[in-house]
XYZ file of C-alpha atoms in Angstrom:
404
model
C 5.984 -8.864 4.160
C 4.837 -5.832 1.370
C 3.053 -8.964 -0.431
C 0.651 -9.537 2.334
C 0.056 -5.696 2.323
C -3.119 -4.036 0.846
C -2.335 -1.063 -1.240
C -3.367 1.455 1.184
C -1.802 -0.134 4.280
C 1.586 0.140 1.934
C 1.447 3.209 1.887
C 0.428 4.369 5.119
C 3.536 2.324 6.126
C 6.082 4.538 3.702
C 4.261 7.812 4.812
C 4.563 6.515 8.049
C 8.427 6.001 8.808
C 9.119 8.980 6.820
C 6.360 10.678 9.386
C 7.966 8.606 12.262
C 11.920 9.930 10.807
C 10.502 13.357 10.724
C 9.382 13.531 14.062
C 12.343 12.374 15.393
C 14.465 14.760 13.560
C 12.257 17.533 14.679
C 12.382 16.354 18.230
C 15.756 16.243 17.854
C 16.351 20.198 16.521
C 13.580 21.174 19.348
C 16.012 19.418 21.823
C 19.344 21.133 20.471
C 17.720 24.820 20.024
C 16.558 23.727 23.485
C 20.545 23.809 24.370
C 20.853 26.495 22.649
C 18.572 28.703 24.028
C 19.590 27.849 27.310
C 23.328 28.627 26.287
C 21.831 32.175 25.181
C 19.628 32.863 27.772
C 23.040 31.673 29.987
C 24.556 34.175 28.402
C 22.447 37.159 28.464
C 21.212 36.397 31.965
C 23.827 35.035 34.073
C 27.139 35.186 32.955
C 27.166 38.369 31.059
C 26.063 40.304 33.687
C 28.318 39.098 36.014
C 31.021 40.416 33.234
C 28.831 43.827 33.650
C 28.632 43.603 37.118
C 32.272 43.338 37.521
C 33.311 46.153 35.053
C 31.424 48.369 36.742
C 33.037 47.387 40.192
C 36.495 47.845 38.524
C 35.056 51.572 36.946
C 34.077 52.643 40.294
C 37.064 51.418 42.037
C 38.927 53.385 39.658
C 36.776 56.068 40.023
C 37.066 56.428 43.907
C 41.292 56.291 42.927
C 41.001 59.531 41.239
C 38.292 60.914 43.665
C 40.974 60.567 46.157
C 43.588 62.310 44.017
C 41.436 65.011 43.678
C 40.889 65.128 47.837
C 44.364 64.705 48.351
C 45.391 68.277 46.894
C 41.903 70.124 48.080
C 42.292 72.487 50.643
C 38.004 72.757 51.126
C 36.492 70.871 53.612
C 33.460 70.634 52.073
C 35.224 69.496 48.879
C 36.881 66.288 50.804
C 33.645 65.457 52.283
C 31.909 65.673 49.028
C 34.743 63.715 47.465
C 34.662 61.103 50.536
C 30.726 60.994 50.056
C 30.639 59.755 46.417
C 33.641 57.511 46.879
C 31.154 55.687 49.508
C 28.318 56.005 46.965
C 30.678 53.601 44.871
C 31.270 51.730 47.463
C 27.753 51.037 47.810
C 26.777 50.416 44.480
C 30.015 47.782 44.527
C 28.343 46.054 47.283
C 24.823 45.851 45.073
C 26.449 44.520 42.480
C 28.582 41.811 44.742
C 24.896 41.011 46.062
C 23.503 40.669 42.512
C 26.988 38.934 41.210
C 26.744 36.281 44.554
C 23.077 35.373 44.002
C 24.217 34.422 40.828
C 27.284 32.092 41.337
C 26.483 27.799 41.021
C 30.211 26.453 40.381
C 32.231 25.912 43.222
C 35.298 27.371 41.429
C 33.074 30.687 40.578
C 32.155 30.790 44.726
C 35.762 30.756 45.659
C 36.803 33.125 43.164
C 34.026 35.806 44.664
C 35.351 34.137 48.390
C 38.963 36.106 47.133
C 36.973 39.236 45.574
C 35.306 39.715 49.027
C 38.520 39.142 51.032
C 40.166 41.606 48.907
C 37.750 43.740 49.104
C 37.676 43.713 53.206
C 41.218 44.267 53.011
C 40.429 47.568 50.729
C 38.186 48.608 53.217
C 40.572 48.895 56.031
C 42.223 50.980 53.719
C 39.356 53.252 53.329
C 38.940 53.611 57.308
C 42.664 55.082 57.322
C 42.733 56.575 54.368
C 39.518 59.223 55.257
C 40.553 60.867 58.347
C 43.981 61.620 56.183
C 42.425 63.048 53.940
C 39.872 65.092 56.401
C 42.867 66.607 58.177
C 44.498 67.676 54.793
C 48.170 66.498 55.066
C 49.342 65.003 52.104
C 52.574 64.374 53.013
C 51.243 61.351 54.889
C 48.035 60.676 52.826
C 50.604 60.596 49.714
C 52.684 57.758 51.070
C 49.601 55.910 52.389
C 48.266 56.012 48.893
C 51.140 54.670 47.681
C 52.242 51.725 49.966
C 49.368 50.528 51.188
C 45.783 51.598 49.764
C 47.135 51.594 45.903
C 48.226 47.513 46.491
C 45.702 46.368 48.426
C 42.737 47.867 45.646
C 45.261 46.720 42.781
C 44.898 43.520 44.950
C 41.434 43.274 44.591
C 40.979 44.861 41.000
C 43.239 41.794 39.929
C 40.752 39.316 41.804
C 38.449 40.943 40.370
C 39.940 40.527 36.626
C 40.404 37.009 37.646
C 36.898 36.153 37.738
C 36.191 38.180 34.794
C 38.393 36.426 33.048
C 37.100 33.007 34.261
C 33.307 34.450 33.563
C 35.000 35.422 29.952
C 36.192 31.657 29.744
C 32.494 30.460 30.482
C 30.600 32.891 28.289
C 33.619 31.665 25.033
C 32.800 28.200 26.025
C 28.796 28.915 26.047
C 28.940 30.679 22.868
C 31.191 27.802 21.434
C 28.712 25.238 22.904
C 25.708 26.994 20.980
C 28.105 27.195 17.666
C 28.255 23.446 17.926
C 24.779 22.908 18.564
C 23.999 25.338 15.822
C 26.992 22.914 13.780
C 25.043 19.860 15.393
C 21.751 20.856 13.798
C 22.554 21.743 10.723
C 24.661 18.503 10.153
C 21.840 16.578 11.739
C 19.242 17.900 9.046
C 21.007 17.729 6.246
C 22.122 14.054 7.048
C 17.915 13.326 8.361
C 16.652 14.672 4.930
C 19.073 13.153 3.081
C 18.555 9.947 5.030
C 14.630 10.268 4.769
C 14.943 11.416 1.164
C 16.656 7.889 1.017
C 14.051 5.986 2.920
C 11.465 6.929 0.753
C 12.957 6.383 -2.387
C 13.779 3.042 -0.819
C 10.455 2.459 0.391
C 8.759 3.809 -3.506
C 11.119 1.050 -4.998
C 9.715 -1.535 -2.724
C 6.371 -0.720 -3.183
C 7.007 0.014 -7.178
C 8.505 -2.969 -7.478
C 5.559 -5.429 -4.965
C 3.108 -3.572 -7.187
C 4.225 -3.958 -10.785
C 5.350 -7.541 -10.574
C 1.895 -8.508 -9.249
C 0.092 -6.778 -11.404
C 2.395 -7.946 -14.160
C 1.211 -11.546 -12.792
C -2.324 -10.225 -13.320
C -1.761 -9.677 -17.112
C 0.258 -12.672 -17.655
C -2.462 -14.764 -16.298
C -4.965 -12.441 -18.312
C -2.936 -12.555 -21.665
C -2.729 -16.578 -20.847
C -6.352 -16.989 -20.132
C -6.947 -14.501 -23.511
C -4.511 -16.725 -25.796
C -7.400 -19.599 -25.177
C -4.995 -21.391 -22.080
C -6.469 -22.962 -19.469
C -4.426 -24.493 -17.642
C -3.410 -24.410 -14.170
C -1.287 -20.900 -13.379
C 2.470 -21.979 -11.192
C 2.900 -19.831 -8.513
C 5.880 -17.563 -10.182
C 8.292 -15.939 -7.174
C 6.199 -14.406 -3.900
C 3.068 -14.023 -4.292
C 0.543 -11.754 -2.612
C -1.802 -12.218 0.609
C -5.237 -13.594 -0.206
C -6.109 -10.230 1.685
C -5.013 -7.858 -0.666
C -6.823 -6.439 -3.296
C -4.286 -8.283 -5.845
C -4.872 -11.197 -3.702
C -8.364 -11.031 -4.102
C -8.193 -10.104 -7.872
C -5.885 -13.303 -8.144
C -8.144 -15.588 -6.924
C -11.070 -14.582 -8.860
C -9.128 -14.712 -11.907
C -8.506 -18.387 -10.831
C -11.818 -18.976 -9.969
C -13.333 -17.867 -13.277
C -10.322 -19.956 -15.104
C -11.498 -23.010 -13.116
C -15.251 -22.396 -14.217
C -14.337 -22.262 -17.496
C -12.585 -25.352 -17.173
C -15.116 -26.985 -16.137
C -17.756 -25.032 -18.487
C -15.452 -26.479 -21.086
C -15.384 -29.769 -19.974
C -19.203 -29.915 -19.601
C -19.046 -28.942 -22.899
C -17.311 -31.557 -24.293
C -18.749 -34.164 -22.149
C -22.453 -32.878 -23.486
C -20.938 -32.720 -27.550
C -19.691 -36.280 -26.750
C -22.817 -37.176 -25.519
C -24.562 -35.559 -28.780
C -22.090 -37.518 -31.376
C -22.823 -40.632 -29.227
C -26.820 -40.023 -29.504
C -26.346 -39.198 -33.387
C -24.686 -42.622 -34.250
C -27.327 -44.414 -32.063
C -30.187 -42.758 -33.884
C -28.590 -43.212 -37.526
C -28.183 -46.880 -36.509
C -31.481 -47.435 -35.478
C -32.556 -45.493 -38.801
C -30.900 -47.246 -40.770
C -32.070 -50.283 -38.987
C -35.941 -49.246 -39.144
C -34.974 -48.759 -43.275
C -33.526 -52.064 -43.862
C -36.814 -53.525 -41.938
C -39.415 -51.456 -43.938
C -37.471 -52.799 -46.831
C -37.106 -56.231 -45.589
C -41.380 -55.747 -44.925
C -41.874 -54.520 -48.289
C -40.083 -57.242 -49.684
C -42.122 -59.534 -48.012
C -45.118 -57.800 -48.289
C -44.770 -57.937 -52.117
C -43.984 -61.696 -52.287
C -47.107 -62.140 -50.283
C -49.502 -60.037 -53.229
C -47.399 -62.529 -55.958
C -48.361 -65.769 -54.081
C -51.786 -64.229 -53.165
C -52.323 -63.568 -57.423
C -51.192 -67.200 -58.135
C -53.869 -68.475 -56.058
C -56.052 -66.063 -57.537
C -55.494 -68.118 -60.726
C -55.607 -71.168 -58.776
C -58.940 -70.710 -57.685
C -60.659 -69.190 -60.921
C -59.157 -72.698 -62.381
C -60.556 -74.802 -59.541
C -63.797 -72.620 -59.583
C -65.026 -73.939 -62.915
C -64.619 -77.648 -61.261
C -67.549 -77.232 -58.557
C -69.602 -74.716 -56.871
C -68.657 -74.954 -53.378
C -64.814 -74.022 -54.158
C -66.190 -71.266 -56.333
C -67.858 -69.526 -53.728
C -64.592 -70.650 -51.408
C -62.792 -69.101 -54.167
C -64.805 -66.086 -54.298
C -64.381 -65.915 -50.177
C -60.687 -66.343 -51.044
C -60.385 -63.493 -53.685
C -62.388 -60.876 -51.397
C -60.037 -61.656 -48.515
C -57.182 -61.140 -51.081
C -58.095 -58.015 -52.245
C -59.031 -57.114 -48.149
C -55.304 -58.001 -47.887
C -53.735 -56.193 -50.510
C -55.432 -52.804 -49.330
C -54.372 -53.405 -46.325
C -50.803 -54.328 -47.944
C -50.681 -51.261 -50.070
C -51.913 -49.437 -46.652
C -49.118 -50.706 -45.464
C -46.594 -49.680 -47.958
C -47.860 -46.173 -47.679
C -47.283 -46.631 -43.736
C -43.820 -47.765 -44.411
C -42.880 -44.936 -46.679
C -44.768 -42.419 -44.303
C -42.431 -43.378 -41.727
C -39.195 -43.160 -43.701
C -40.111 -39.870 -44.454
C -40.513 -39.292 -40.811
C -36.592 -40.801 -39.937
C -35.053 -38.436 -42.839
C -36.540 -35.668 -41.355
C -35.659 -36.854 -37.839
C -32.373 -37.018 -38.847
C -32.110 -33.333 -39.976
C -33.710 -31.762 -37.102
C -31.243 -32.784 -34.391
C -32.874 -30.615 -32.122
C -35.965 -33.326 -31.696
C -34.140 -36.161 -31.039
C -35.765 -37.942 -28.132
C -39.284 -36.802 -29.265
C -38.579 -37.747 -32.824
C -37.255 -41.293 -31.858
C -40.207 -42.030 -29.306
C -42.322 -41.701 -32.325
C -40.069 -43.430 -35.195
C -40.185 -46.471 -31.919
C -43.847 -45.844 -31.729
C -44.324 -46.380 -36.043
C -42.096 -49.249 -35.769
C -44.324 -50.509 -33.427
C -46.978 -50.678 -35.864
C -45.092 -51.807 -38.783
C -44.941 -54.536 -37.008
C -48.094 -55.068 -35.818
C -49.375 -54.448 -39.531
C -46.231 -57.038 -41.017
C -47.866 -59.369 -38.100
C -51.664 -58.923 -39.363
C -50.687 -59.594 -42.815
C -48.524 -62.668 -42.146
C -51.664 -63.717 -40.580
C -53.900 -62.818 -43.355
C -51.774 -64.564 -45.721
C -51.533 -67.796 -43.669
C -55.050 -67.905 -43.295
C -55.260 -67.215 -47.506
C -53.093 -70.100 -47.761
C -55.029 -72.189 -45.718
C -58.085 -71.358 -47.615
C -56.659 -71.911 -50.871
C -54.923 -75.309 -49.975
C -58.849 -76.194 -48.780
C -60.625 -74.979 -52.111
C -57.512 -76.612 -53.886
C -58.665 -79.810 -52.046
C-alpha cells in the first residue's frame, strides 16, 4: 500500500494517525476530567452541604438541650421566654436547612433516610409543645423528669437519624472522592500508555516509510550505477515496486524510458556503422574494379600504338611501291598520330581518374557524391576505350587496303 504512496501523501498519513491517536486520547482525558469535575462539583455542591447542613441541625439541637438546662433552673420569666425564643430560632433555621437538605436528595435510599429525619423530628416536636409550658410555670421537679424520659430520647432519636444520613452522605462523598482518585488513576494510566503507544506508532510508521523510501531509491541507484557501468539491458522488477503515480514511480519510468532510447540510439548506431562497413567494401570493390579496367584499357590501349607503329612501317614500305598507297599511307599515318593523342589523352584520363578513387577512398565522408562521379569517369573511359577500338579498326582497315 506505502508503494503506491507519493511522498507527501506518506506522510500526511503518519502525521495523521498520530493526529487521529491524539485526538482520541485528548477526547478521552476531556471525558474523564469531565467525571471528575462532576465528582467535585458533586462534592462541593450537593453532598457536602448536606454533611453541613446536617451538622448544623445536630449543633442546634444540641444547642436548644442546653438552652433548656439553662431554663430549667431560671427563676425569670423573661429569661425562659428568651431561652424558649432562641430554642425556636433553631428550630427554624433546622427547618431551612431540612428545606435546603430535601431539595437536594435524588436516591431513593437518601429520600427515606430524610422520610426518618422528619418523623423523628415530628416526634421531637411534640416534645417541644410539652416541654414549654413546663418550663413557663417553673417546676422542675416535673420538667426534670420530662427531660429525662421522654424529650432527651426522642431528640437522641432523631440526632441518631440524623447521624445516619450523615454517615450515608459520608459514604457517598468517600465513594465520590474515590471515584475522582480513579479517574485521576484512569488518566494518568491512559496517557502514559497513549504516548507510549503513539510514540510506538510513529516509530512504526518512520520505519515503514524509512524503509518504502530507501529501498526504492536504492532501486534508483542500482538502475543508475547499472545504466553508468555501460548496461543496457532490461531492469527485473526486484521485490514491490512503487505506483507509476509516485514521484519514484515517475522517476522509474523515465529512467526506463531513457535506457530504452539508448537502446535503440545504440542499435541505430550499429545498424548505421554496419551500413558504413557494408558501403566501404562496396566502394573498394568497385575501385579496385575501375583500377584493374583502366589497367586492362591501358594495356590495350598500348598494344593498339605497337600495332598502329608496325603499320606505320608497313606503309612507308608500301609507299615507295605506288603513289596512291602513299598518300593512303600518309591518310593512314595522320589518323595514327590523331589516335595516339587521343590515346595518350586517354591515358592521362585514366590516371586522372585513379587519382580521383584514391582520394575517394580517403574522404569517407563523400561517398555517394564521390562514386556518382568515379561512375560518371568510368563512363567515359569507356566511351574513349570504345572510340579508340573504333579508330584502330578503321586503321586496320585502311592499312589492310594500302597493303592491298
Amino acid at each position: 500500500m506505502l508503494n503506491n504512496l507519493k511522498i507527501h501523501e506518506k506522510l500526511w498519513l503518519g502525521f495523521g494517525t498520530l493526529i487521529v491517536l491524539m485526538v482520541a486520547l485528548a477526547a478521552f482525558t476531556l471525558t474523564e476530567i469531565a467525571t471528575i469535575k462532576y465528582e467535585f462539583e458533586d462534592l462541593l455542591n450537593d453532598r457536602y452541604p448536606k454533611v453541613v447542613l446536617s451538622n448544623k441541625v445536630i449543633r442546634q439541637t444540641l444547642d436548644n438541650r442546653w438552652i433548656f438546662r439553662s431554663a430549667l433552673y431560671s427563676d425569670d420569666i423573661n429569661e425562659i421566654e428568651k431561652l424558649i425564643a432562641l430554642a425556636e430560632n433553631n428550630r427554624k433555621a433546622n427547618s431551612d436547612a431540612f428545606k435546603r437538605i430535601e431539595s437536594t436528595l435524588h436516591t431513593e435510599k437518601g429520600k427515606q433516610m430524610f422520610a426518618n429525619i422528619i418523623e423523628a423530628r415530628k416526634n421531637v416536636g411534640t416534645k417541644y409543645d410539652q416541654l414549654y409550658p413546663l418550663l413557663r410555670a417553673k417546676n422542675p421537679a416535673e420538667t426534670l423528669p420530662f427531660l429525662n424520659r421522654e424529650f432527651t430520647p426522642a431528640s437522641d432519636a432523631f440526632l441518631t437519624a440524623i447521624e445516619k444520613f450523615n454517615e450515608a452522605v459520608a459514604d457517598y462523598m468517600e465513594q465520590g472522592r474515590l471515584n475522582a482518585a480513579r479517574s485521576i488513576d484512569t488518566i494518568r494510566t491512559t496517557m502514559i500508555v497513549s504516548i507510549v503507544f503513539c510514540l510506538l506508532v510513529g516509530l512504526i510508521i518512520a520505519v515503514l516509510m524509512a524503509r518504502s523510501l530507501s529501498r526504492q531509491i536504492n532501486e534508483v541507484m542500482r538502475r543508475s550505477e547499472k545504466i553508468a557501468q555501460g548496461d543496457l539491458t532490461a531492469n527485473p522488477a526486484a521485490g514491490a515496486q512503487p505506483g507509476p503515480r509516485t514521484e519514484i514511480g515517475r522517476l522509474l519510468a523515465n529512467q526506463e524510458e531513457m535506457r530504452s532510447g539508448l537502446v535503440r540510439a545504440l542499435d541505430e548506431i550499429r545498424r548505421s556503422t554496419a551500413q558504413v562497413d557494408t558501403s566501404a567494401g562496396d566502394l573498394a570493390s568497385a575501385s579496385q574494379e575501375v583500377a584493374n579496367r583502366v589497367q586492362q584499357q591501358a594495356d590495350s590501349t598500348t598494344s593498339a600504338s605497337a600495332t598502329l607503329e608496325e603499320l606505320s612501317v608497313s606503309i612507308d614500305q608500301v609507299a615507295d611501291s605506288t603513289r596512291d598507297a602513299s598518300l593512303q599511307a600518309t591518310r593512314a599515318g595522320e589518323l595514327a598520330q590523331q589516335s595516339a593523342a587521343t590515346v595518350a589523352d586517354s591515358v592521362g584520363r585514366i590516371q586522372a581518374v585513379n587519382g580521383s578513387v584514391q582520394q575517394t577512398a580517403n574522404e569517407m565522408a563523400d561517398l555517394k557524391s564521390e562514386v556518382a562521379r568515379i561512375g560518371n569517369i568510368v563512363t567515359v573511359i569507356r566511351e574513349v576505350a570504345d572510340q579508340t577500338n573504333l579508330l584502330a579498326l578503321n586503321a586496320a582497315i585502311e592499312a589492310a587496303r594500302a597493303g592491298e
